[in-house]
Coordinates of C-alpha atoms in Angstrom, one line a residue:
X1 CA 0.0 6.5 -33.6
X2 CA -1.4 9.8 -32.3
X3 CA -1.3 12.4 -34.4
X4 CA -3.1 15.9 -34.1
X5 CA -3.6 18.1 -37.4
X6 CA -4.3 22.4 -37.3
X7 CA -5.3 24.9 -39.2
X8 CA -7.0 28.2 -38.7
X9 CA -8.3 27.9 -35.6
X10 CA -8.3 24.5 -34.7
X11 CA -8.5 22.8 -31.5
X12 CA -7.6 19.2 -30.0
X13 CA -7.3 18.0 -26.8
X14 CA -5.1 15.2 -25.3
X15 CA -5.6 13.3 -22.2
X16 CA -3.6 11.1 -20.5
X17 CA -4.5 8.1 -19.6
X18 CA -4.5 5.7 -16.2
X19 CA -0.9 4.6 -16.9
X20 CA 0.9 7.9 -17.7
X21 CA 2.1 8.5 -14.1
X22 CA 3.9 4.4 -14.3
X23 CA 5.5 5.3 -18.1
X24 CA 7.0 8.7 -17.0
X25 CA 9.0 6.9 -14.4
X26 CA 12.5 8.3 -14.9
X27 CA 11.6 10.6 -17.9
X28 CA 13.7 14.0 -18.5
X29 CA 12.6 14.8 -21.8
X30 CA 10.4 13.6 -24.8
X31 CA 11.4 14.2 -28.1
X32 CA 8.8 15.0 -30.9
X33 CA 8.1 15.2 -34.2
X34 CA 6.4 18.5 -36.0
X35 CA 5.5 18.4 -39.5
X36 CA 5.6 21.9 -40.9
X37 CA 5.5 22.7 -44.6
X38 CA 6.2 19.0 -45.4
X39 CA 9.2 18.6 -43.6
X40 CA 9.8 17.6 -40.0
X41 CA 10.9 19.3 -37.0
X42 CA 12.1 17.9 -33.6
X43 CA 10.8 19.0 -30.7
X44 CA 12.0 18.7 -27.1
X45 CA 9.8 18.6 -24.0
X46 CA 11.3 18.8 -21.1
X47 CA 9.7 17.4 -18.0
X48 CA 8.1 20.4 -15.5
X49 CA 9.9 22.1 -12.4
X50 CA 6.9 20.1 -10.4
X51 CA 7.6 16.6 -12.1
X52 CA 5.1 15.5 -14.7
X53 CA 2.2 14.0 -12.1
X54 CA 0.9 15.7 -9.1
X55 CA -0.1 13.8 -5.8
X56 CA -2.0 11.0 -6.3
X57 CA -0.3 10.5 -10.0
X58 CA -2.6 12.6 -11.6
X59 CA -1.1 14.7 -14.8
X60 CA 0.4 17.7 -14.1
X61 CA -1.6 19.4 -16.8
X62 CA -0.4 22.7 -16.3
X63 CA 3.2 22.3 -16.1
X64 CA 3.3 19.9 -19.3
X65 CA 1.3 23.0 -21.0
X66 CA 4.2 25.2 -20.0
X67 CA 7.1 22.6 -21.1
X68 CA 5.0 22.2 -24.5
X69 CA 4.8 26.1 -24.8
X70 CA 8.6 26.7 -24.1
X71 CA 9.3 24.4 -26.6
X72 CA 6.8 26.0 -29.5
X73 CA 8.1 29.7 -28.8
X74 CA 12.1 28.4 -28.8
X75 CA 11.2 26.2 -32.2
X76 CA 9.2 29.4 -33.8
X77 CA 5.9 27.0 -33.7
X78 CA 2.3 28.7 -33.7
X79 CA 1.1 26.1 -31.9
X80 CA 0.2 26.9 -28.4
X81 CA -0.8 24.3 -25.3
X82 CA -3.3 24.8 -22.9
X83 CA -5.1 22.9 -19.9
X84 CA -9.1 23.1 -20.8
X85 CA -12.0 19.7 -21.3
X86 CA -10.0 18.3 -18.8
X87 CA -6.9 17.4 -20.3
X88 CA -4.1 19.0 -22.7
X89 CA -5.5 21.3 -25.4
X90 CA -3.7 22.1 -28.8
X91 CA -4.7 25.2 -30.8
X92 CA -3.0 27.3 -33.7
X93 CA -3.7 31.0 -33.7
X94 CA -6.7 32.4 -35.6
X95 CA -5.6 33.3 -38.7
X96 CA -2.8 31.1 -38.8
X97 CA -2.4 29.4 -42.8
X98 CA 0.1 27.1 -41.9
X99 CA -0.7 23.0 -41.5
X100 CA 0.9 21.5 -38.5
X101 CA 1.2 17.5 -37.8
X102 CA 2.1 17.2 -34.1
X103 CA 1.8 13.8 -32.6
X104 CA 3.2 10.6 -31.3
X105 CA 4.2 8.9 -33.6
X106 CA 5.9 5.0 -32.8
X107 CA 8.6 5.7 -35.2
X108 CA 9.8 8.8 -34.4
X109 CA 8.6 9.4 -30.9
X110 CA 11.6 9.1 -28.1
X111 CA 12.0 8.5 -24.4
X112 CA 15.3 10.5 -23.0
X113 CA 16.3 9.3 -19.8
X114 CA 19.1 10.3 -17.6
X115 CA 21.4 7.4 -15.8
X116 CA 19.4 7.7 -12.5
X117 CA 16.4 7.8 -14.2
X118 CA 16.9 4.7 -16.3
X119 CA 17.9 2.9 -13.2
X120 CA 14.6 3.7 -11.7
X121 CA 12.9 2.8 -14.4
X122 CA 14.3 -0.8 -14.7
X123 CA 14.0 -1.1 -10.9
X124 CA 10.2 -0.5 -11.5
X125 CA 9.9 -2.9 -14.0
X126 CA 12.3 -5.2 -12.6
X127 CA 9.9 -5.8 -9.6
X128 CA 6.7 -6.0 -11.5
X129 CA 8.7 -10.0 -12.1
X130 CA 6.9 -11.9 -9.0
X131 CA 10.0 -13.8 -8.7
X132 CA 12.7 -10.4 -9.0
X133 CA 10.5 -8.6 -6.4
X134 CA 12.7 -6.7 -3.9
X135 CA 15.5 -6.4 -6.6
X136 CA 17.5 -3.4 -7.1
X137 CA 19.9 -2.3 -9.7
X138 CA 22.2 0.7 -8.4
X139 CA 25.4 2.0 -9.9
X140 CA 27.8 3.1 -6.7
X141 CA 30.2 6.3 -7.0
X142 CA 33.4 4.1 -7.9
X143 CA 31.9 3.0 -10.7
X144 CA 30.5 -0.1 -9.7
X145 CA 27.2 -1.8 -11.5
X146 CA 25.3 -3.6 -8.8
X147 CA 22.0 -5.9 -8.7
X148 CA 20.7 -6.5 -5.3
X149 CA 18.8 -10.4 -5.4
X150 CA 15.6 -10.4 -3.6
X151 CA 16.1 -12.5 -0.5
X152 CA 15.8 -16.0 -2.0
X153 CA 13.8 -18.4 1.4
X154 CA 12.7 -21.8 0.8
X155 CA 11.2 -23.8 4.3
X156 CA 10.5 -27.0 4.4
X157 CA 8.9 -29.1 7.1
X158 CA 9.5 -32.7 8.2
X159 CA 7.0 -34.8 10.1
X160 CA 6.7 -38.4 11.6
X161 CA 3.4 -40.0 12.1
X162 CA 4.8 -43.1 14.1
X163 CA 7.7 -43.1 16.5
X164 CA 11.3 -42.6 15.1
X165 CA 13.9 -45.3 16.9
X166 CA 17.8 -44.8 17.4
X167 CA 17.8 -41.1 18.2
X168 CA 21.6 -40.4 19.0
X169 CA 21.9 -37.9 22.2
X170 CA 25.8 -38.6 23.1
X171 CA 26.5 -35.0 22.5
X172 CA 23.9 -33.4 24.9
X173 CA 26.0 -33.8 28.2
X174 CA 23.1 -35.9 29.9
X175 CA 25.6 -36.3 33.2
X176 CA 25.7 -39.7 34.6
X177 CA 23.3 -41.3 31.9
X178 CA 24.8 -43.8 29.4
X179 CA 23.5 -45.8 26.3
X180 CA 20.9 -44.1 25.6
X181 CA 18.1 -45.6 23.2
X182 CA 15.2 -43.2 22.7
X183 CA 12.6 -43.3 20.1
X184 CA 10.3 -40.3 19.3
X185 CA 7.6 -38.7 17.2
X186 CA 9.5 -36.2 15.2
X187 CA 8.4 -32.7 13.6
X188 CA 10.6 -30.2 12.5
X189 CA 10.6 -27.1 10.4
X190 CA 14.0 -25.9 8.1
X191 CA 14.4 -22.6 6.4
X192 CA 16.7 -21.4 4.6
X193 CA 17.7 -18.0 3.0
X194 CA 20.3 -16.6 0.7
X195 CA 21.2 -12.9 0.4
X196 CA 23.4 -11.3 -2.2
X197 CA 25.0 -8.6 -4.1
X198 CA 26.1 -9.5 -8.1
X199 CA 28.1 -6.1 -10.0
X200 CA 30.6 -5.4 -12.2
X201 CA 33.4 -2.6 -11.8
X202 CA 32.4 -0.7 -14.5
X203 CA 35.8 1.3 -14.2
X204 CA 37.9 -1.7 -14.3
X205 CA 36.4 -3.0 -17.0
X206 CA 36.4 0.7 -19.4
X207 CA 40.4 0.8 -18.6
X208 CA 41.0 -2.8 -19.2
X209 CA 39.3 -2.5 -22.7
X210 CA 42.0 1.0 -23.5
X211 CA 44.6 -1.2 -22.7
X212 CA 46.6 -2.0 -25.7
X213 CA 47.6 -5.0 -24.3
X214 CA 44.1 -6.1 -22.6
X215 CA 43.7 -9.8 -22.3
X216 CA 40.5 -11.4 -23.7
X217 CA 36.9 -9.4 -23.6
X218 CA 35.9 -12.4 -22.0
X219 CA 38.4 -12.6 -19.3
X220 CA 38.3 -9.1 -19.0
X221 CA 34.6 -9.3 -18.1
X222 CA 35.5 -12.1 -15.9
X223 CA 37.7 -10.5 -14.3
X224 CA 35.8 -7.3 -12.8
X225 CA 32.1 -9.8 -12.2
X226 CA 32.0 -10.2 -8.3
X227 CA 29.6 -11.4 -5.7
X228 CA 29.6 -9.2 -2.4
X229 CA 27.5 -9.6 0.5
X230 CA 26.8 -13.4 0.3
X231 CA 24.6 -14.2 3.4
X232 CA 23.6 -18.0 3.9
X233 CA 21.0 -18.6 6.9
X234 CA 19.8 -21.8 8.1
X235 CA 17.0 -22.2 11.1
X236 CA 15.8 -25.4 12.0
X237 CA 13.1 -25.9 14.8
X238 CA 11.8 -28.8 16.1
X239 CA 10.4 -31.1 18.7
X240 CA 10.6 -34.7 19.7
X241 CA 7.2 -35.9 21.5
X242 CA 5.9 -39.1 23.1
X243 CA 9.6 -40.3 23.8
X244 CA 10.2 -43.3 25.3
X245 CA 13.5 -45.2 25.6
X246 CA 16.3 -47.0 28.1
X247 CA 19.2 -45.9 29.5
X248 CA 21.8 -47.0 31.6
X249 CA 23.2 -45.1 35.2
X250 CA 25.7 -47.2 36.8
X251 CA 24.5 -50.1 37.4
X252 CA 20.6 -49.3 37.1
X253 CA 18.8 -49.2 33.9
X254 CA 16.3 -46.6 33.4
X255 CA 13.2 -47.0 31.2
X256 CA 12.0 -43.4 30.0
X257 CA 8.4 -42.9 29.3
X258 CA 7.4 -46.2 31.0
X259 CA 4.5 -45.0 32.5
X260 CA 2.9 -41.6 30.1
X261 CA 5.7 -41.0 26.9
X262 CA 3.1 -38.2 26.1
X263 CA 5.0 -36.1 29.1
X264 CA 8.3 -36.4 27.6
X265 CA 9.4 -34.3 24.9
X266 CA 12.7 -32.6 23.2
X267 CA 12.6 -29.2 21.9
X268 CA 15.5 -28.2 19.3
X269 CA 16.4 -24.8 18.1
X270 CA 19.2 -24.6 16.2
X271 CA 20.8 -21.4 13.6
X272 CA 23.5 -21.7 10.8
X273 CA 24.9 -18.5 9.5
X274 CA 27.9 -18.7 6.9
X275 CA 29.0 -15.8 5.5
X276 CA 31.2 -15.7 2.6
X277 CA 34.4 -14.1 1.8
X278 CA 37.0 -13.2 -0.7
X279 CA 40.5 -11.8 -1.4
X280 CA 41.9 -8.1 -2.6
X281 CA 44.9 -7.7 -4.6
X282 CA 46.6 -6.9 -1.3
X283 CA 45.2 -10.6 0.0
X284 CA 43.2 -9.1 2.9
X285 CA 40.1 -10.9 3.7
X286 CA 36.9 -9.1 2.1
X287 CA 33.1 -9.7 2.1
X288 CA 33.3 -8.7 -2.3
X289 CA 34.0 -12.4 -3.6
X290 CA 35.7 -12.0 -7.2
X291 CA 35.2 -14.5 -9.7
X292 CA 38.8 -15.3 -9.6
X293 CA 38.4 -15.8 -5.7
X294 CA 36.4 -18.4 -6.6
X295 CA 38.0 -19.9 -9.5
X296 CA 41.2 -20.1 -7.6
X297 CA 39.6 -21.7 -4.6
X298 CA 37.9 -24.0 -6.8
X299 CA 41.1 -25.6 -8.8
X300 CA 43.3 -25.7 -6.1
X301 CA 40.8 -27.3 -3.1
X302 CA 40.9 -24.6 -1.0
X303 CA 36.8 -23.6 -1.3
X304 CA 36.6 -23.7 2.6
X305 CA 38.7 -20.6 2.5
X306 CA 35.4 -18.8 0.8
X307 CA 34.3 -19.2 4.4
X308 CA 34.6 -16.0 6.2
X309 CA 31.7 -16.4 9.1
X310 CA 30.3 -20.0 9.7
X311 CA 27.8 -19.6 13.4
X312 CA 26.1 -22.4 15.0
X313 CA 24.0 -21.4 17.7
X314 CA 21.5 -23.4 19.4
X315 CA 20.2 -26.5 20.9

């Protein structure tokens, strides 16, 4: 609780401290409490023409001054704001018999926000989570509520110290050569990302709940929850060193890596991209997947028709 206290011709100053540019994220308005004659008064401050910091985040003394002064003069206050000892200066006019309380106080001390601002307000605090950094939460013009997942990546890396046997090359189009045993000393590197959109269609869910005859809250939720954007990546690199083997050409037998293995060697680059899709009312293909897409596709063993994009490039 801060609480400042005048009569006659008192004076108090305020500053702000190192995290007031952070906590007015988003702010329009504070409201405030004035205790006058033993009863309290509400006070709005609205947040300055120039924004409430100035470049660099430092307090924008002077217009919170002017936002505070607005706001005595249109509540008939003698209190009067200033910027002086480096910070936000309260007085009460010389002469003046009246006690005022005027503070922050917990209880009665409120944060206004507008819709934009509170979004960027939970998008600020949202991303001070190490493992929801790169988040977003955005509300689109048709009404939609969306949260944008930070790009979820995971890599993993396989390695063989001794030689691998049995290495299966049939589908490399080696010409003439058949049967072909190789063994090899294997490393290889797999990562894998996932990218996607969760919301809610706000709309759809307001007229489904002034329906008379809406189905269950539940299902109704259910209903207008989707997943758009759903982006699955896969990269795998690796090679195949010191390979040594046999393989047969006609009649000849061929022995690979008789002589120096450590000259042979197999390099593999290989990219999976799926992409996943749904279904509108109209049953066109879409990349918003509803939860009914997937319910559907999930009770009737048709979950391969989620697949919209499925890329295999590489080798």
């Amino acid at each position: 609780e801060y609480v400042l206290s005048f009569f006659g011709t008192a004076t108090q100053t305020l500053v702000f401290g190192p995290k007031f540019a952070e906590a007015m994220i988003g702010v329009d308005e504070l409201l405030f409490t004035v205790a006058v004659g033993g009863a309290d008064h509400s006070v709005r401050i609205a947040e300055p023409v120039t924004g409430w910091v100035l470049a660099g985040n430092a307090p924008n003394y002077a217009g919170i001054a002017a936002a505070f002064n607005a706001a005595f003069a249109e509540a008939g206050f003698a209190l009067q704001a200033s910027v002086a000892g480096g910070g936000l200066t309260f007085r009460v006019p010389a002469g003046t018999d009246q006690l005022y309380t005027f503070g922050i106080e917990p209880g009665k001390m409120v944060r206004a926000l507008s819709l934009d601002g509170l979004l960027d307000w939970v998008n600020v605090e949202l991303n001070k989570v190490e493992v929801l950094e790169g988040s977003k939460l955005m509300l689109t013009e048709a009404g939609e509520l969306l949260f944008q997942f930070p790009e979820i990546t995971r890599s993993a890396s396989i390695s063989s110290s001794s030689q691998l046997s049995g290495l299966q090359l049939d589908q490399l189009g080696l010409g003439q050569l058949e049967n072909v045993d190789l063994s090899a000393n294997l490393d290889a590197t797999v990562t894998a990302s996932l990218d996607m959109v969760a919301g809610i269609d706000l709309v759809g869910l307001g007229l489904g709940l002034l329906d008379d005859t809406r189905e269950d809250i539940g299902d109704l939720v259910f209903d207008n929850t989707f997943l758009r954007d759903v982006d699955f990546v896969v990269d795998l690199t690796g090679t195949a060193t010191n390979v040594t083997g046999t393989a047969e050409m006609g009649l000849l037998k061929v022995d690979i890596g008789a002589d120096d293995p450590s000259l042979n060697f197999l390099a593999l680059n290989v990219q999976l991209n799926v992409g996943v899709v749904g279904e509108d009312a109209s049953g066109n293909k879409t990349t918003q997947v509803s939860m009914t897409n997937i319910q559907d596709a999930f009770n009737q063993s048709r979950v391969t028709d989620l697949i919209g994009r499925y890329d295999l490039q590489g080798g």
